[in-house]
Coordinates of C-alpha atoms and ligand atoms in Angstrom, one line a residue:
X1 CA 5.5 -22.3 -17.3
X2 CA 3.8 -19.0 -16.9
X3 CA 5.5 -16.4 -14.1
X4 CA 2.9 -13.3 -14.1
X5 CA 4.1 -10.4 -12.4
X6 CA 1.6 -7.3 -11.1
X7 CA 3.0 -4.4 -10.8
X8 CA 5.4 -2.5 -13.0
X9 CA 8.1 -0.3 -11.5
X10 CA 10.6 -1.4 -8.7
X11 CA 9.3 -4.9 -7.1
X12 CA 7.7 -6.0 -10.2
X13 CA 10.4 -5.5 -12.7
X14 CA 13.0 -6.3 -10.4
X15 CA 11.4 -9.6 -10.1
X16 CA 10.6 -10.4 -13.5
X17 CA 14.0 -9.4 -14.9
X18 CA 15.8 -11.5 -11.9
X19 CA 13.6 -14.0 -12.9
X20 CA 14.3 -14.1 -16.5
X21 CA 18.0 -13.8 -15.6
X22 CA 17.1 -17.7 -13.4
X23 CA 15.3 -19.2 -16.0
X24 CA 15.4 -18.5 -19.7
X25 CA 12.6 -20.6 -20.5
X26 CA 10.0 -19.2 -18.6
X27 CA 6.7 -16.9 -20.2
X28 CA 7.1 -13.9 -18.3
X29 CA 3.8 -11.0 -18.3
X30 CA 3.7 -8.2 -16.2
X31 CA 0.7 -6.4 -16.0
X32 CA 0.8 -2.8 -14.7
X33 CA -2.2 -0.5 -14.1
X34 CA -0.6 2.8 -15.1
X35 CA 0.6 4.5 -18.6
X36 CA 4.1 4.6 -17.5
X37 CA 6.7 1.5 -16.0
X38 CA 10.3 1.6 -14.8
X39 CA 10.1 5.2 -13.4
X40 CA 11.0 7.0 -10.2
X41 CA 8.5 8.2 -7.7
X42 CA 11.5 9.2 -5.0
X43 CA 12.4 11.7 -7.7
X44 CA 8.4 13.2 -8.1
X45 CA 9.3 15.8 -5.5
X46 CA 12.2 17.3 -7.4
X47 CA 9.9 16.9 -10.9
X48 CA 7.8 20.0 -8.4
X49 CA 10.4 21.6 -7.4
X50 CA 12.1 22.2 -10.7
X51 CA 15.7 19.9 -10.3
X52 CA 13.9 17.2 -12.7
X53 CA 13.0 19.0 -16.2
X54 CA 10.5 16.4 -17.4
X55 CA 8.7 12.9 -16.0
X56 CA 10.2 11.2 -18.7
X57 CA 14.1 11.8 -17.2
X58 CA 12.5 9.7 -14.2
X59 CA 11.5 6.4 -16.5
X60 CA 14.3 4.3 -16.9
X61 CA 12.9 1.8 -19.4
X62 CA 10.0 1.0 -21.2
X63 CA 8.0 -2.0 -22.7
X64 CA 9.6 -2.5 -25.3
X65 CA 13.0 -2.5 -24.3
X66 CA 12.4 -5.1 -22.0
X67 CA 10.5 -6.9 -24.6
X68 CA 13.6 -6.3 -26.7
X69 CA 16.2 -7.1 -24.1
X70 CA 14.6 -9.3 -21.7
X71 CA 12.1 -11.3 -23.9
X72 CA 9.5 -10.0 -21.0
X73 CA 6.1 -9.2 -21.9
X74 CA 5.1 -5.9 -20.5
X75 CA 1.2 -4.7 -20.7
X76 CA 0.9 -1.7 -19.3
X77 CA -2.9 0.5 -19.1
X78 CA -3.9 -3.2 -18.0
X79 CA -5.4 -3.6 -14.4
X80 CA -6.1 -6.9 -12.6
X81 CA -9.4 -6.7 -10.8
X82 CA -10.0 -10.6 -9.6
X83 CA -7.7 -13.1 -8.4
X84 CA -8.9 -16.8 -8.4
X85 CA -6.2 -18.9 -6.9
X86 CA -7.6 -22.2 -7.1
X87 CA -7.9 -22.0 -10.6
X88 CA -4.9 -19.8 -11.3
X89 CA -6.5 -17.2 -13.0
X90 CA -6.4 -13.6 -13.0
X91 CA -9.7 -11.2 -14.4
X92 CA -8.7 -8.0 -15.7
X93 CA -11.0 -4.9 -15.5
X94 CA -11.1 -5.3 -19.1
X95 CA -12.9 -8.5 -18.3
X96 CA -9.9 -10.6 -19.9
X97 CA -8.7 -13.9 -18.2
X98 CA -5.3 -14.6 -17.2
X99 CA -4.0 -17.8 -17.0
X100 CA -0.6 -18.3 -14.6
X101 CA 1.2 -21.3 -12.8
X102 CA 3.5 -18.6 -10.8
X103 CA 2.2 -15.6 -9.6
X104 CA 4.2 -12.2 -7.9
X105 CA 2.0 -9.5 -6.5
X106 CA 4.2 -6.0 -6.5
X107 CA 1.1 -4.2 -6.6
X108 CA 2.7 -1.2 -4.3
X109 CA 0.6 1.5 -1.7
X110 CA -1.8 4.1 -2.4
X111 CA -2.0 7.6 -0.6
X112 CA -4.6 7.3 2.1
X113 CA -7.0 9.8 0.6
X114 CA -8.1 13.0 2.0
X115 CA -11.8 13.1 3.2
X116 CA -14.0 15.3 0.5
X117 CA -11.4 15.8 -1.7
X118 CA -11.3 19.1 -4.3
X119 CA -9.5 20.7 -7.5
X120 CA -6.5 21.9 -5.7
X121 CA -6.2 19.1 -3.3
X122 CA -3.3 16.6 -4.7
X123 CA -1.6 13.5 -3.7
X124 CA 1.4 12.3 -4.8
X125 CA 2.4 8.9 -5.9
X126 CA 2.8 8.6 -9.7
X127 CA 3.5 9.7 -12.6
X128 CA -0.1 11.4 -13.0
X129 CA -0.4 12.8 -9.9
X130 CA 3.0 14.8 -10.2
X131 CA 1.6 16.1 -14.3
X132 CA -1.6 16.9 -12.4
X133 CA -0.2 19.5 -9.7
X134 CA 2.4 21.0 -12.0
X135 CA -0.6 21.6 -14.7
X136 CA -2.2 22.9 -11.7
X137 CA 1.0 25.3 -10.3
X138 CA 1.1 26.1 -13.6
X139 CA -2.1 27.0 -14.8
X140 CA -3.6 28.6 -11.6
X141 CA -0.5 30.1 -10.1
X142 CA -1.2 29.3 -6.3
X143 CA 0.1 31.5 -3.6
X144 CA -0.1 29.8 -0.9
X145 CA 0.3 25.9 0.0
X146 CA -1.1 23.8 2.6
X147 CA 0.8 20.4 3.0
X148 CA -0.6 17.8 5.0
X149 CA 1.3 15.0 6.7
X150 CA 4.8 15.7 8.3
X151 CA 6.3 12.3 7.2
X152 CA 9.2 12.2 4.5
X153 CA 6.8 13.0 1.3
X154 CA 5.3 16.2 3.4
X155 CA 8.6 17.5 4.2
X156 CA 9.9 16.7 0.7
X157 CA 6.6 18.3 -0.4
X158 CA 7.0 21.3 1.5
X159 CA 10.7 21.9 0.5
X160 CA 9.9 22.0 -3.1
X161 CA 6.7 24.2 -3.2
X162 CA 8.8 26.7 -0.8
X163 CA 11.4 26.4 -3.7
X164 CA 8.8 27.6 -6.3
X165 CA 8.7 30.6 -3.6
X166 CA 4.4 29.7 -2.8
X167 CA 4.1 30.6 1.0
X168 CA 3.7 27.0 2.7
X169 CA 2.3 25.2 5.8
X170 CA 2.9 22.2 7.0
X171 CA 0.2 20.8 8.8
X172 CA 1.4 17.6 11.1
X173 CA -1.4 15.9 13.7
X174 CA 1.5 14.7 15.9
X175 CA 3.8 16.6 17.7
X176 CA 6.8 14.8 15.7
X177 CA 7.9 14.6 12.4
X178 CA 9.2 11.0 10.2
X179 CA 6.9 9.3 13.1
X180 CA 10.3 9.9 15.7
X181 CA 9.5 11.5 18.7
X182 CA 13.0 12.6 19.4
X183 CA 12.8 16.2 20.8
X184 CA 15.9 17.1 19.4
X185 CA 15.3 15.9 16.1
X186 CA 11.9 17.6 16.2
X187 CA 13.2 20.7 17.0
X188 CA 16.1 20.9 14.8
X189 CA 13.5 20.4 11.2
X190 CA 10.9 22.6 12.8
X191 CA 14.5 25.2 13.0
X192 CA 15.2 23.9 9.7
X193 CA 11.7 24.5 8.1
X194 CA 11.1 27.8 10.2
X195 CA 14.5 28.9 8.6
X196 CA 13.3 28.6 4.8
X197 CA 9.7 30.0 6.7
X198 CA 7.9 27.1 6.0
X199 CA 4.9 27.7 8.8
X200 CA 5.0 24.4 11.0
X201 CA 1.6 23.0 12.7
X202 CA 2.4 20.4 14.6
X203 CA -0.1 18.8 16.7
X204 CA -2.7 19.8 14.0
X205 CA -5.3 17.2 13.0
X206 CA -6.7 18.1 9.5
X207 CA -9.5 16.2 8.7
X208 CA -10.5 17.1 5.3
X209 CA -9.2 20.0 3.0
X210 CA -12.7 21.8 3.5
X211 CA -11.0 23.1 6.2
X212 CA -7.9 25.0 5.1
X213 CA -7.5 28.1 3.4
X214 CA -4.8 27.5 1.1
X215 CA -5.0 27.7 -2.3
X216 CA -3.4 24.1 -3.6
X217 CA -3.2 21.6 -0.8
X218 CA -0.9 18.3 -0.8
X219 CA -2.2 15.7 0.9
X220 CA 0.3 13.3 2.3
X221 CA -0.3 11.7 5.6
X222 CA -0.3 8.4 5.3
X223 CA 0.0 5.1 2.4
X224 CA -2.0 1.6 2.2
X225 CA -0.6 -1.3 1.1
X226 CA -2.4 -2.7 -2.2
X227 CA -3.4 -6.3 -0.7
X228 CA -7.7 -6.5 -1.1
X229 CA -7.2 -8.5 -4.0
X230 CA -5.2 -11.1 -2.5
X231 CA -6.2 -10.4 0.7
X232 CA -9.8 -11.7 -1.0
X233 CA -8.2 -14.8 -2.2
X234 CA -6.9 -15.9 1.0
X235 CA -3.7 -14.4 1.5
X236 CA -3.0 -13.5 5.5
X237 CA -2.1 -10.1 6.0
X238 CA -0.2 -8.6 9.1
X239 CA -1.2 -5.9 11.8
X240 CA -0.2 -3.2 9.6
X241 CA -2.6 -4.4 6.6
X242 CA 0.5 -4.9 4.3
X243 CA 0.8 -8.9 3.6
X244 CA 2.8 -11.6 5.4
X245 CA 5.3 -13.3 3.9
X246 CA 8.2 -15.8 4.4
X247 CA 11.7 -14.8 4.3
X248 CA 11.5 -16.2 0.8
X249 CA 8.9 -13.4 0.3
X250 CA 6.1 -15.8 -0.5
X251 CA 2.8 -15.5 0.9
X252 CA 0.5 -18.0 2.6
X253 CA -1.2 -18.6 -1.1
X254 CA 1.4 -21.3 -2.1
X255 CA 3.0 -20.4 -5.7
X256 CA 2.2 -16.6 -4.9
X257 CA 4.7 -14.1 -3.8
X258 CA 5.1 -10.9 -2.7
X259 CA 7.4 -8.3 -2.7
X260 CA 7.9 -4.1 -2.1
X261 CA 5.3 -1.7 -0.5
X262 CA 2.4 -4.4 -0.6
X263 CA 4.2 -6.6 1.8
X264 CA 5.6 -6.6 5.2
X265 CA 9.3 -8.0 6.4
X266 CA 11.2 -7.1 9.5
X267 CA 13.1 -5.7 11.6
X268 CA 16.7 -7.2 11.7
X269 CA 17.5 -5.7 15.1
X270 CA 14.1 -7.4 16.6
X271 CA 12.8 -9.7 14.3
X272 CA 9.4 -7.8 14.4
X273 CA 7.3 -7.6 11.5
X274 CA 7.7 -4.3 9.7
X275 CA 6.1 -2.4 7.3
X276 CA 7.9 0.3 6.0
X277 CA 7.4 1.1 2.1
X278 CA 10.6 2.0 0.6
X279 CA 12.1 1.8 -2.8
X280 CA 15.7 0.4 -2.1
X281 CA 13.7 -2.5 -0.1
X282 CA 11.0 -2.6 -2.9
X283 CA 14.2 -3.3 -5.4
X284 CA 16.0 -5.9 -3.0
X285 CA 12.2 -7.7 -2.1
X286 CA 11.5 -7.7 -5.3
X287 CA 15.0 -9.8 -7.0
X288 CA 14.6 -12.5 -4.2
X289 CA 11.1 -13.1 -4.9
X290 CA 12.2 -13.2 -8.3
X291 CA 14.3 -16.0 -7.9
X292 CA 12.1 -17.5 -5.4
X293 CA 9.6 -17.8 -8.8
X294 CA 12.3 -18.7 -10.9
X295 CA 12.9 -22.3 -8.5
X296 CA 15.8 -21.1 -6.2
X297 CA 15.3 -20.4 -2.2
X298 CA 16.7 -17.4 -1.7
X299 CA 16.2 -15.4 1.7
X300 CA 15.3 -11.5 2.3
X301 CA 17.4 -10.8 5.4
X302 CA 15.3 -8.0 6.7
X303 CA 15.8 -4.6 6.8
X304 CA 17.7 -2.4 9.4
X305 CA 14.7 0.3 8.7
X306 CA 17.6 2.9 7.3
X307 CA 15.9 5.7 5.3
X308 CA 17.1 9.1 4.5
X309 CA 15.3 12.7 3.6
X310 CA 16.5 16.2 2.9
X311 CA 14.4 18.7 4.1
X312 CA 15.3 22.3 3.4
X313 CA 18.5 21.5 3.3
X314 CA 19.0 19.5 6.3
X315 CA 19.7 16.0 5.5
X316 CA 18.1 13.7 8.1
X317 CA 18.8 9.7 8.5
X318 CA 17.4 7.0 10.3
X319 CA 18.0 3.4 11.2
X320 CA 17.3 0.6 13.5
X321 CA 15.5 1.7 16.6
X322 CA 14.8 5.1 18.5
X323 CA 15.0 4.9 22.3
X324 CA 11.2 4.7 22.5
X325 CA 10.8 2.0 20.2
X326 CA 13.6 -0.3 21.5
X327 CA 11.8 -0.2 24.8
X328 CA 8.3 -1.5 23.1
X329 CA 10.6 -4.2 21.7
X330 CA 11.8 -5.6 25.1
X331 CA 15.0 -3.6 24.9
X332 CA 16.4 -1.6 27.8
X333 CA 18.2 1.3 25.5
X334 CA 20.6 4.1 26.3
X335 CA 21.5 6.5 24.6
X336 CA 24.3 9.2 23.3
X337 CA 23.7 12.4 21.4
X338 CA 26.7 14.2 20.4
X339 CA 27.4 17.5 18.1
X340 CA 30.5 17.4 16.4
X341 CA 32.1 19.1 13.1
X342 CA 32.0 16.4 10.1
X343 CA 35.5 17.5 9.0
X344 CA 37.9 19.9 10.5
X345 CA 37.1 23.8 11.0
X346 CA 39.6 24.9 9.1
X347 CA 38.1 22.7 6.1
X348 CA 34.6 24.0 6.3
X349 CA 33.3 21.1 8.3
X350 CA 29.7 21.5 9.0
X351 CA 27.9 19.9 12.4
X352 CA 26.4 16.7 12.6
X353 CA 23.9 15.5 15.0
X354 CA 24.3 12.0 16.3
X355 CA 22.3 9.8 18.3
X356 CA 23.2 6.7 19.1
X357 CA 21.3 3.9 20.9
X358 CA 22.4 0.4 22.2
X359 CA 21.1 -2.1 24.6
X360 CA 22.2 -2.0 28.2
X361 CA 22.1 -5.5 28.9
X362 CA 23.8 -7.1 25.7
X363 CA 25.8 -3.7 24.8
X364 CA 24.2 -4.5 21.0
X365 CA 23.5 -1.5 18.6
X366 CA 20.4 -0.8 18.4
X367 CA 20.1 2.3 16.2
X368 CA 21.1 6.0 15.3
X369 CA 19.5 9.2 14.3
X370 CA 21.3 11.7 12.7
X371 CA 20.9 15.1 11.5
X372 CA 23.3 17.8 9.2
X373 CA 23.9 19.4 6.2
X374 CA 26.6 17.2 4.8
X375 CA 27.8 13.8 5.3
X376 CA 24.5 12.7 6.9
X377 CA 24.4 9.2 4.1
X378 CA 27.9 8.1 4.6
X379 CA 27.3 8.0 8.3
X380 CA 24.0 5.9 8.6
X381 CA 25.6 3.8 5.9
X382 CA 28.0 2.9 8.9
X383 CA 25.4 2.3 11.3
X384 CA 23.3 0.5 9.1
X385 CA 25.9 -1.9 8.1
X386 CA 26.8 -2.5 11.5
X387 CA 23.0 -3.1 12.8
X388 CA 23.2 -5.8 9.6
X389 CA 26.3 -7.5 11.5
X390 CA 25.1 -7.4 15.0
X391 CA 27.9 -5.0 16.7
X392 CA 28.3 -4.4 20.1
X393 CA 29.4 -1.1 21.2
X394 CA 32.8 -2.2 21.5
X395 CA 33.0 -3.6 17.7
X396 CA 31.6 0.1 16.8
X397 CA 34.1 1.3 19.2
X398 CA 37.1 -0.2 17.4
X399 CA 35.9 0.7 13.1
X400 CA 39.2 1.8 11.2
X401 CA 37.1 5.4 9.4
X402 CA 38.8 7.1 7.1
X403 CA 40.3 10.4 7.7
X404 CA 41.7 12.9 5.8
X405 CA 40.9 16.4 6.2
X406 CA 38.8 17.6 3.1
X407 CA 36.4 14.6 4.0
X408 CA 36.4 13.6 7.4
X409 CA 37.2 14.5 10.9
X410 CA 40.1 13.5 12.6
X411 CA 37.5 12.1 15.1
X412 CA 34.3 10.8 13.5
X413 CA 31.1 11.9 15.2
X414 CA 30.1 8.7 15.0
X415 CA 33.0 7.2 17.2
X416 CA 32.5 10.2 19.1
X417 CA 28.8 9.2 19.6
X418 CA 30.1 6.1 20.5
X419 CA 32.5 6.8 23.2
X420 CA 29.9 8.8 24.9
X421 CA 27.5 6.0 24.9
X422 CA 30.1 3.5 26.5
X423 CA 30.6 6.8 29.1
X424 CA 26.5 6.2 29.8
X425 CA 27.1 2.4 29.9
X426 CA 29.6 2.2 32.3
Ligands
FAD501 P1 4.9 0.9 -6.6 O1 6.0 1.8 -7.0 O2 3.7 1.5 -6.0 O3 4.4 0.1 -7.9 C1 3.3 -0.7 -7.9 C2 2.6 -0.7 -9.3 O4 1.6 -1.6 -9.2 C3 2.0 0.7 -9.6 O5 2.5 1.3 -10.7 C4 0.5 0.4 -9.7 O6 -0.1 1.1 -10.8 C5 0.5 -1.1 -10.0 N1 -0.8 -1.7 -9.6 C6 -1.4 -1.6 -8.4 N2 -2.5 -2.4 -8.4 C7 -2.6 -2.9 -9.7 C8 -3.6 -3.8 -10.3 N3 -4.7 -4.2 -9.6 N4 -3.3 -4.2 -11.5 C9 -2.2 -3.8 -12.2 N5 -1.3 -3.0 -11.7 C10 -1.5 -2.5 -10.4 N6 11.7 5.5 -1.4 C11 13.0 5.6 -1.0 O7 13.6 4.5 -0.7 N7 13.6 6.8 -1.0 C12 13.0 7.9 -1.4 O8 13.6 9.0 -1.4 C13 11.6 7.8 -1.8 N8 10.9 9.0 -2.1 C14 9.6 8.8 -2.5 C15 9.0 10.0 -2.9 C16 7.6 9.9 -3.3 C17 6.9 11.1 -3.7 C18 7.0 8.6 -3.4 C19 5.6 8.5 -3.9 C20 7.7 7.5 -3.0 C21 9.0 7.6 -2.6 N9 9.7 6.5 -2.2 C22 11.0 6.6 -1.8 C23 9.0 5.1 -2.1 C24 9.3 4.3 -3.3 O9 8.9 5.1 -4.5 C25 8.4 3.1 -3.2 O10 8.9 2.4 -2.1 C26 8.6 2.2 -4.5 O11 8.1 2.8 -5.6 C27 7.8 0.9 -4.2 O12 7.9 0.1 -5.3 P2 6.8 -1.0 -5.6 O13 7.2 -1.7 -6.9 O14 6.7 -1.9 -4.4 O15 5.4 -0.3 -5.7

């Protein structure tokens, strides 16, 4: 039995190696595109900025130690061009034929492209990208950066080239950053960004770099999910292009699954279908489809939509729903927003920004947003894990936190948060 896997770092090899883990006896290939496997595009921004010395302290493994460890056949420089489902066969652009009975598409997202595209205009999503611009901050020296896109890679983007000390702008068509429109969250990276004079342009539509003036551009507003060739073979894909599957993560080709940025799951706090390309889901996606291949039924729960981004600084964390959002999905949301120290004054403790949302009518959780320089993970964590188990207010209301004055406050923001939104309930 042959388990062919596309796509080589997190989904892919998380699936093949869970899958080998399952099953001892089965042929395992995966087929990846790129030079490079195993490696870590979340850590591509600090390769720019100078915290990561080389792109190889970002791989974590390579062919041959999964040949050697896992007995998996890894083929890299190898890109699938066809998919013919009814006869189980995959073309490669080489024009080679590949034969499989189980098949698990990890074939990630692709920067959406800039319009007319020139030498110092860059993306960033691999490997080769990243060697590209440093050869090119390198090499040409820029002064001045234009960054387009003010979603987690932009503002990533933008922190690192302010670190090499080139003059940056951040050019952002909506008045928002991270896709929140939260005022207050809005205001407090623009103070953040303005702070380590990063020029901010929001509600700035770029079409094409033609029209900036920088010298080295970075384009990052906005990903694709990598479905055409399945889409082409039949497999339904959802509103936001990426592709539908079960919670088992398999798609509506029988014997095909999917897993990380090329498919959607959802929302655990509303059940609607999400897209939103991360590498911790890519990792978890990608085991349970994994299995799936290998002949268990094993379910992907979901995700609470938690992610996390430093910018300048500031750590900023989301999960679960905004207020705006919750209303498009039916809910009737308050909300609290609360400043409070993270640990005591007299220990240093730094503020932390907390917004907290439940439902009026069912007193659920429905999210938190929250902003600070320390301390920012270990609170969404919280929040996170409670979305996951369905708290009301009053469950949040009644957590045992640790305290102890070199760590925490006496009074967690968060419970804070929550006492001010039981005040709003009321
Ligand atoms: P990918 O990593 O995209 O891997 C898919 C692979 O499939 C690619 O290597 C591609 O070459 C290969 N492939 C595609 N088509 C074919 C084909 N036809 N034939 C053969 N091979 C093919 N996530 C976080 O959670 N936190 C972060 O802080 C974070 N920071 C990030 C920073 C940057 C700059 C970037 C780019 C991403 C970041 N991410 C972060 C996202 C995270 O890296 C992705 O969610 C994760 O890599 C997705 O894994 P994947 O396996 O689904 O897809």
């Amino acid at each position: 039995m042959r388990l062919v896997v596309v796509g080589g770092v997190a989904a892919g090899l998380s699936a093949a190696s869970r899958a080998r883990r399952l099953d001892a006896s089965l042929d395992i290939l995966v087929l990846e595109k790129g030079s490079r496997i195993a490696y870590g595009a979340c850590g591509l921004p600090y390769y720019i900025e100078g915290q990561v010395g080389s792109l190889d302290q970002l791989t974590s493994r390579t062919p041959d130690s999964f040949r050697a460890e896992r007995r998996i056949e890894v083929r890299t420089q190898t890109e699938v061009s066809a998919l013919r489902h009814a006869q189980r066969e995959l073309q490669l652009v080489s024009g080679e034929r590949i034969r499989y009975d189980k098949l698990i598409w990890a074939a990630g997202a692709r920067p959406a492209n800039p319009a007319r595209p020139d030498g110092r205009t860059f993306v960033l999503r691999t490997d080769e990208d990243a060697a590209r611009l440093q050869t090119f901050l390198e090499e040409r020296r820029p002064k001045t950066a234009a960054v387009v896109g003010g979603g987690y890679i932009g503002l990533e983007m933008a922190t690192a080239l302010r670190a090499r000390g080139l003059a940056v702008s951040l050019y952002e068509r909506e008045g928002h950053y991270l896709r929140r429109g939260d005022d207050w969250l809005t205001r407090r990276i623009t103070g953040r960004l303005e702070r380590s004079r990063v020029a901010v342009r929001l509600r700035t539509p770029v079409g094409s770099p033609a029209e900036l003036s920088e010298d080295v551009v970075v384009w990052a507003a906005g990903l694709k999910p990598n479905t055409g060739l399945l889409a082409d073979a039949g497999a339904a894909t959802g509103r936001s292009g990426a592709l539908q599957v079960t919670d088992q993560c398999e798609t509506t080709l029988p014997g095909v699954w999917a897993a990380g940025d090329c498919a959607e799951t959802h929302l655990i706090v509303s059940g609607r279908p999400v897209w939103i390309p991360l590498g911790a889901t890519a990792n978890k996606m990608g085991r349970v489809a994994g299995a799936n291949a290998a002949g268990l039924r094993q379910r992907f729960p979901g995700v609470a939509g938690t992610s996390i981004v430093r910018i300048a600084g500031l750590g900023v964390a989301l999960t679960g729903l905004n207020p705006e959002q919750a209303r498009l999905d039916g809910f009737r949301p308050a909300a609290a927003l609360i400043e409070a120290p993270d640990r005591p004054r007299y220990f240093r403790g730094r503020q932390l920004q907390v917004e907290l949302i439940a439902d009026c009518a069912t007193r659920r959780l429905l999210g938190a947003t929250i902003a600070g320089d320390e301390g920012v993970r270990g609170a969404i964590n919280v929040v996170a894990t409670a979305l996951a188990a369905r708290m009301t207010l009053d469950d949040f209301l009644s957590l045992d936190l640790a305290y102890t004055p070199p760590y925490a406050a006496a009074m967690d923001p968060l419970l804070i948060a929550a006492q001010q939104l039981a005040h709003e309930l009321r």
